[in-house]
PDB file of C-alpha atoms in Angstrom:
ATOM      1  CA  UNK A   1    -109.562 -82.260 -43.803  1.00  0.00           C
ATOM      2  CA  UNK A   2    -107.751 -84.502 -45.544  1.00  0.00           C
ATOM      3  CA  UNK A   3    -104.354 -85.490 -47.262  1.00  0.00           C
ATOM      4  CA  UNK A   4    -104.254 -87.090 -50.313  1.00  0.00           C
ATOM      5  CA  UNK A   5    -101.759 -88.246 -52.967  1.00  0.00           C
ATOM      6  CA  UNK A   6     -99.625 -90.925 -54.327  1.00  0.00           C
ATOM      7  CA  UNK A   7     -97.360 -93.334 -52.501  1.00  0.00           C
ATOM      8  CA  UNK A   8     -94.281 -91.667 -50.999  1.00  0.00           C
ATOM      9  CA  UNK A   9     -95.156 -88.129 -51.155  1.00  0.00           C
ATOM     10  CA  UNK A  10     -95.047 -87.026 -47.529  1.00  0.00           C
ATOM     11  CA  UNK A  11     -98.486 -87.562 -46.175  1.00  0.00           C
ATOM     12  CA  UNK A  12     -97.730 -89.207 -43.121  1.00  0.00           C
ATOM     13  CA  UNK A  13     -95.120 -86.834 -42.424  1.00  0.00           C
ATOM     14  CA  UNK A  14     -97.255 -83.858 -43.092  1.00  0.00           C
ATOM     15  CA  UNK A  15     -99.900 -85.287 -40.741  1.00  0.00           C
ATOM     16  CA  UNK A  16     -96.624 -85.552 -38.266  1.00  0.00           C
ATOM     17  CA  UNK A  17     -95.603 -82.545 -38.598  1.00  0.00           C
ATOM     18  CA  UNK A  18     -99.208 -80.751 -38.626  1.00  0.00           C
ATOM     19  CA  UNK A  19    -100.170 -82.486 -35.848  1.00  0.00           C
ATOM     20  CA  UNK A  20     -96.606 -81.960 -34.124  1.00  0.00           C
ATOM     21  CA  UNK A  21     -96.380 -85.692 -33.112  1.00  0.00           C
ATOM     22  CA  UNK A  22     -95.477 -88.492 -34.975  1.00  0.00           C
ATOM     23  CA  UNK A  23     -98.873 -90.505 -35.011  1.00  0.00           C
ATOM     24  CA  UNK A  24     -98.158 -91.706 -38.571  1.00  0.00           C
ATOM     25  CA  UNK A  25     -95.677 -94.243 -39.133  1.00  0.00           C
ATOM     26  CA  UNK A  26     -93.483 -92.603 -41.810  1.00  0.00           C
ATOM     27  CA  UNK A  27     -90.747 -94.822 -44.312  1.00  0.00           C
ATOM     28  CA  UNK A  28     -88.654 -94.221 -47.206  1.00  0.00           C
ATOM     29  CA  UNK A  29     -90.929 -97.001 -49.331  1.00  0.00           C
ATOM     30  CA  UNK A  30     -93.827 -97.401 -50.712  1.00  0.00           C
ATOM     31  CA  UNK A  31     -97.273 -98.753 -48.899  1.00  0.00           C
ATOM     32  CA  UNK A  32     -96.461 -98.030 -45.109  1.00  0.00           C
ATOM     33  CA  UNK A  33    -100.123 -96.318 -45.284  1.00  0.00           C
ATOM     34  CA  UNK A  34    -102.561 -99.227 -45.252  1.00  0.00           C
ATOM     35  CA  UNK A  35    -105.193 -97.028 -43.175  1.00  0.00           C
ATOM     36  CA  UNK A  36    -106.942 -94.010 -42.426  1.00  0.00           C
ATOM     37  CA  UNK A  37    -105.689 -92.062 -39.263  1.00  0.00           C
ATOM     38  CA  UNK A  38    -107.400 -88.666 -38.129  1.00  0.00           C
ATOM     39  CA  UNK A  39    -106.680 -86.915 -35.512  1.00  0.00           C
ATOM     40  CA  UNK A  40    -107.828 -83.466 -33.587  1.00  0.00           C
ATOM     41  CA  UNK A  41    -105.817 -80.387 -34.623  1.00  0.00           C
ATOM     42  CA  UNK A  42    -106.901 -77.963 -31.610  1.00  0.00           C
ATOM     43  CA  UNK A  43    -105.464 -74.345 -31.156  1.00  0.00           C
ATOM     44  CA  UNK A  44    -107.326 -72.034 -29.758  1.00  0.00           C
ATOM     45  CA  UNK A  45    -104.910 -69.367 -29.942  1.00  0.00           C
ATOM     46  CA  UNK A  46    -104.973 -69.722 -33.558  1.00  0.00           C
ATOM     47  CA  UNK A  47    -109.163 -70.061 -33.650  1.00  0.00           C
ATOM     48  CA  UNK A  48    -108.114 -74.002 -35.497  1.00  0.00           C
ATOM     49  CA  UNK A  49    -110.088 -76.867 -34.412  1.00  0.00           C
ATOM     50  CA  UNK A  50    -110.782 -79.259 -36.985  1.00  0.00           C
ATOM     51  CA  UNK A  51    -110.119 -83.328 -37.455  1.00  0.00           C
ATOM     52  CA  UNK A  52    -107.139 -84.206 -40.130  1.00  0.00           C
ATOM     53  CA  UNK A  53    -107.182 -87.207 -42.073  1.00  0.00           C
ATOM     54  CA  UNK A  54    -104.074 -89.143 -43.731  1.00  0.00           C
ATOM     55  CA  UNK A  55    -105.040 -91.416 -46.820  1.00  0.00           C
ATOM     56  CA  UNK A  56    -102.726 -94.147 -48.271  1.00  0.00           C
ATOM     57  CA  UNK A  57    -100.647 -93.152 -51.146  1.00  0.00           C
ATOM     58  CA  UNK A  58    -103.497 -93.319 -53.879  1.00  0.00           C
ATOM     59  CA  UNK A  59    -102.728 -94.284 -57.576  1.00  0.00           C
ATOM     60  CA  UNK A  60    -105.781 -94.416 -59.485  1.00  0.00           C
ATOM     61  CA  UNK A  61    -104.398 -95.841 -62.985  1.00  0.00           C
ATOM     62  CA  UNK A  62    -103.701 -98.620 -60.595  1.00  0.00           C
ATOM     63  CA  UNK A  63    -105.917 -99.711 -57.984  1.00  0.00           C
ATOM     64  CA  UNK A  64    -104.533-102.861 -57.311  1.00  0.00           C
ATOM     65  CA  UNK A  65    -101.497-101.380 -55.596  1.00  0.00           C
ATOM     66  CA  UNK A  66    -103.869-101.667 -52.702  1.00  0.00           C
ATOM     67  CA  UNK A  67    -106.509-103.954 -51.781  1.00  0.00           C
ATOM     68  CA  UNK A  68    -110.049-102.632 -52.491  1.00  0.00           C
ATOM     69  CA  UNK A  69    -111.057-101.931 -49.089  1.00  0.00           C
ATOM     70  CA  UNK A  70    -108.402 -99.931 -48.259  1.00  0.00           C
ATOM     71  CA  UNK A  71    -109.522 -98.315 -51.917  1.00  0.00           C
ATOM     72  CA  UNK A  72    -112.884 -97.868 -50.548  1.00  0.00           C
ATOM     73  CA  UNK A  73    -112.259 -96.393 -47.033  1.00  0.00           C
ATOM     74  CA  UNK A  74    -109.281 -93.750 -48.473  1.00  0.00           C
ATOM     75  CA  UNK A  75    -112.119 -92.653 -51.320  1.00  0.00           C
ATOM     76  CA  UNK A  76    -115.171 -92.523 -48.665  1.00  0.00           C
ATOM     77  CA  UNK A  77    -112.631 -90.509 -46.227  1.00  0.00           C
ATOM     78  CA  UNK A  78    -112.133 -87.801 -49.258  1.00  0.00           C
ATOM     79  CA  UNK A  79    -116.299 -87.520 -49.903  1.00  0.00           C
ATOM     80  CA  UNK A  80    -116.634 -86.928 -46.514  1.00  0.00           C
ATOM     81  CA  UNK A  81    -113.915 -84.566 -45.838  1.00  0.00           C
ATOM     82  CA  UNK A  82    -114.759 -80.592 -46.361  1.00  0.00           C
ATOM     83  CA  UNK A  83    -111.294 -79.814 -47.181  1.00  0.00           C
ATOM     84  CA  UNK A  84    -108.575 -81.528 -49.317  1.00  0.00           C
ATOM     85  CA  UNK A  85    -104.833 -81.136 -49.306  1.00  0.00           C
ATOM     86  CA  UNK A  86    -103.549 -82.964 -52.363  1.00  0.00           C
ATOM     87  CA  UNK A  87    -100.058 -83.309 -52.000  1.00  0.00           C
ATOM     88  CA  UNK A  88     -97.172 -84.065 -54.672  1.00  0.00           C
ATOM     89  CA  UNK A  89     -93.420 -84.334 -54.745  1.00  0.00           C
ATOM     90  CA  UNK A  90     -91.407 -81.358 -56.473  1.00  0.00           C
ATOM     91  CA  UNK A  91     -89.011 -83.702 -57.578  1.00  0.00           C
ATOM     92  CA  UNK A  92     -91.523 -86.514 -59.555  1.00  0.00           C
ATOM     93  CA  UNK A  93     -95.017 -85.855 -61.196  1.00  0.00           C
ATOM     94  CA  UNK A  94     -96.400 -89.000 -62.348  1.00  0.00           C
ATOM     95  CA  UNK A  95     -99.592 -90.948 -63.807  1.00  0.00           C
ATOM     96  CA  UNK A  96    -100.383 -91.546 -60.382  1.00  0.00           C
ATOM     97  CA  UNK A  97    -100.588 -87.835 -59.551  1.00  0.00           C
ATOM     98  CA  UNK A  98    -102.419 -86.933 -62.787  1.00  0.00           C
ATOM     99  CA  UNK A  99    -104.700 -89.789 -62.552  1.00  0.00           C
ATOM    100  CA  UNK A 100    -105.564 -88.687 -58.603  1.00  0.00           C
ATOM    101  CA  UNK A 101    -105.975 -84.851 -60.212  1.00  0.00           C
ATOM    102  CA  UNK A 102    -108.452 -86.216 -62.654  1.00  0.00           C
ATOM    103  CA  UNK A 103    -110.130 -88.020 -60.124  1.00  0.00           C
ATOM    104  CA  UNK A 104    -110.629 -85.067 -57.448  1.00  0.00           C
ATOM    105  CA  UNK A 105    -111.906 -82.582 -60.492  1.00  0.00           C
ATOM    106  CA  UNK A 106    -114.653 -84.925 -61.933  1.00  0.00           C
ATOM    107  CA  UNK A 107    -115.523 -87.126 -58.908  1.00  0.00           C
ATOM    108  CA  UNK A 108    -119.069 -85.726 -57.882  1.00  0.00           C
ATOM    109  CA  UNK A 109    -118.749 -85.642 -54.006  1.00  0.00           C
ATOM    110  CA  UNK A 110    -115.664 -84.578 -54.239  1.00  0.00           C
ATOM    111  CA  UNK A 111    -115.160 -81.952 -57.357  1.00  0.00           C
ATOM    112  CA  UNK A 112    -116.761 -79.157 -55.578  1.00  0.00           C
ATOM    113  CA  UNK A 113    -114.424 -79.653 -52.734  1.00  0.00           C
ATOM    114  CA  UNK A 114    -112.101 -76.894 -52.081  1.00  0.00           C
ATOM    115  CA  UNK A 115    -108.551 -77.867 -52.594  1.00  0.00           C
ATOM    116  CA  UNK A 116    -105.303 -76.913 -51.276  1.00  0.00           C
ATOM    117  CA  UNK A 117    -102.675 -77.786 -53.798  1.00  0.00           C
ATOM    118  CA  UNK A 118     -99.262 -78.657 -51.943  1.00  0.00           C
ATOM    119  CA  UNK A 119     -96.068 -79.325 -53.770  1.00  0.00           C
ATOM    120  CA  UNK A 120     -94.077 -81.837 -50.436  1.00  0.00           C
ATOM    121  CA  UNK A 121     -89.945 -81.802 -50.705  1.00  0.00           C
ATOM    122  CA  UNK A 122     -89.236 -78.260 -50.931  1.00  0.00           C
ATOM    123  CA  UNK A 123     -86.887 -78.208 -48.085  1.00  0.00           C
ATOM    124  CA  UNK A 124     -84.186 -75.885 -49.463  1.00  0.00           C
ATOM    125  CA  UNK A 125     -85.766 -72.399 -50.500  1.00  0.00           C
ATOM    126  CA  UNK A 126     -89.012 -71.901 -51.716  1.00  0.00           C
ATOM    127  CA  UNK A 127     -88.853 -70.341 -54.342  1.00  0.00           C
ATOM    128  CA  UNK A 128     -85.737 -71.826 -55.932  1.00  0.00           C
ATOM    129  CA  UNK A 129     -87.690 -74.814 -58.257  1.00  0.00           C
ATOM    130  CA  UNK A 130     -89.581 -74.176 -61.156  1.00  0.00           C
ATOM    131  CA  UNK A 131     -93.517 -74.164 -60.719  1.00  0.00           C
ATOM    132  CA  UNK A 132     -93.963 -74.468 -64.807  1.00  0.00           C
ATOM    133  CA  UNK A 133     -95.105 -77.954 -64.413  1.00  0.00           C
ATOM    134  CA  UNK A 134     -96.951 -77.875 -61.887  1.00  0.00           C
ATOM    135  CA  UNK A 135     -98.905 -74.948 -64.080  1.00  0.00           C
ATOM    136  CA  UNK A 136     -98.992 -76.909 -66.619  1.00  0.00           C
ATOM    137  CA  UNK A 137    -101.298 -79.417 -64.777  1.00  0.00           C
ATOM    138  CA  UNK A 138    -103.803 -76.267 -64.184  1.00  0.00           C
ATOM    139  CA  UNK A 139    -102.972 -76.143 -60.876  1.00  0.00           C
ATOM    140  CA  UNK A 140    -103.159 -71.893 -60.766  1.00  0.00           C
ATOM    141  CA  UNK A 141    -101.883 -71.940 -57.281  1.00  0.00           C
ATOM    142  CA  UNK A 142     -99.958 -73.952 -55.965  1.00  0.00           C
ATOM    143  CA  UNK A 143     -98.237 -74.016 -52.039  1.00  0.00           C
ATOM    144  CA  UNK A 144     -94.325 -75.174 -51.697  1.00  0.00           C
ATOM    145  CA  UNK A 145     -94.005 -76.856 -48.549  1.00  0.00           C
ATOM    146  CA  UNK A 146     -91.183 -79.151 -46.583  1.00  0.00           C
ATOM    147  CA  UNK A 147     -93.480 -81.383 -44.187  1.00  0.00           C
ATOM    148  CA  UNK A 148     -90.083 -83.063 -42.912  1.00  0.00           C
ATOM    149  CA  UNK A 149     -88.285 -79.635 -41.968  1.00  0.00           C
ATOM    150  CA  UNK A 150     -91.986 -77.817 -41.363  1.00  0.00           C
ATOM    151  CA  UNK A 151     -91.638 -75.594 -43.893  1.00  0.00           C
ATOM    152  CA  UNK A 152     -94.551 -72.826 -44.845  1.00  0.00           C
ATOM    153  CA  UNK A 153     -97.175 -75.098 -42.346  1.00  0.00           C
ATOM    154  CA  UNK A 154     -97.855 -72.057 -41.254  1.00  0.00           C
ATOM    155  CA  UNK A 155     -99.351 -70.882 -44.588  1.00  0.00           C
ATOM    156  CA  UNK A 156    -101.069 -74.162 -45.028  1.00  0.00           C
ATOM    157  CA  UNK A 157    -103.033 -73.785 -41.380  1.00  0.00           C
ATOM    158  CA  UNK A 158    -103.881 -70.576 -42.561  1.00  0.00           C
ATOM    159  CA  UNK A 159    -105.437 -71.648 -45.768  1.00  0.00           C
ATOM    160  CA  UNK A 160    -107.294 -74.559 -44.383  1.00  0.00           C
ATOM    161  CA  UNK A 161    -108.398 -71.898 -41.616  1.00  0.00           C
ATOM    162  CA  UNK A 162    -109.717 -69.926 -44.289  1.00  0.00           C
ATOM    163  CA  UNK A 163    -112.278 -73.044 -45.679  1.00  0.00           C
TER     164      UNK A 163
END
C-alpha cells in the first residue's frame, strides 16, 4: 500500500503515525521525501499484515521539483502497490493535487487500482469543514483524517483491510 500526494501533505507523518514510530523524517517544508520507505504493518489481532509505502510529495504539472529518478522510483512504487492512499490537505487543493488525480485515474497500471481518498489536517472535528470541493473533484467518498493527532486511522486500517 502506498501513500501518495503532493509536497507537504502529511505522508511521512501518516506513515508515522500508521506505523506508530517515526521512521519517516517529517518537516514543515517542502522536499524532506527524496525516497521510498516501506515498512511491515503487522497486527494479528486486527488480521493486518501488509507492507506500507511513503512516496515523495508528487507534483505532476511539475516534474522537475524532483530529479527524475526519484520521479521514476515514487511512480514504479504506485504500479506496484495493490492499494493507494492519495492524500490531500483540507486546507489547500492545488494543480499539484489535480494533476496527481488525473494521473492515478488514466495511468494504466495504476487506474484500476483501488483508492482510498484521504483529506490530511483535519485535526479539530471531523465533520466541521466543508467536503464540497473535494466533491467537486469527483472524489464520491472521501475519508477526513489528522495523521499528526491520529485521527480516524482506525477507519483507514479498516478500509485498506477491506482491499
Amino acid at each position: 500500500m502506498s501513500i501518495v500526494g503532493r509536497q507537504n501533505v502529511g505522508k511521512s507523518t501518516l506513515f508515522n503515525s500508521l506505523l506508530k514510530k517515526k521512521l519517516a523524517i517529517t518537516e514543515d517544508y517542502p522536499g524532506v521525501t527524496r525516497d521510498v520507505l516501506s515498512a511491515r504493518i503487522y497486527q494479528e489481532e486486527k488480521d493486518l499484515d501488509f507492507y506500507l509505502c511513503d512516496t515523495p510529495g508528487l507534483d505532476i504539472e511539475n516534474p522537475d521539483s524532483l530529479s527524475q529518478t526519484i520521479l521514476e522510483t515514487a511512480y514504479g512504487q504506485l504500479r506496484e502497490s495493490d492499494v493507494i492512499v492519495f492524500l490531500l490537505d483540507k486546507n489547500l487543493i492545488t494543480t499539484a493535487d489535480h494533476g496527481l488525480l488525473n494521473y492515478l485515474r488514466r495511468e494504466d497500471k495504476v487506474a484500476n487500482k483501488p483508492i482510498i481518498y484521504c483529506v490530511n489536517k483535519a485535526d479539530k472535528e471531523l465533520d466541521e469543514f466543508d467536503l464540497e470541493e473535494f466533491y467537486r473533484m469527483g472524489l464520491s467518498e472521501v475519508l477526513p483524517i489528522s495523521a499528526i493527532g491520529r485521527k480516524n486511522l482506525g477507519l483507514l486500517l479498516e478500509k485498506i483491510q477491506f482491499f
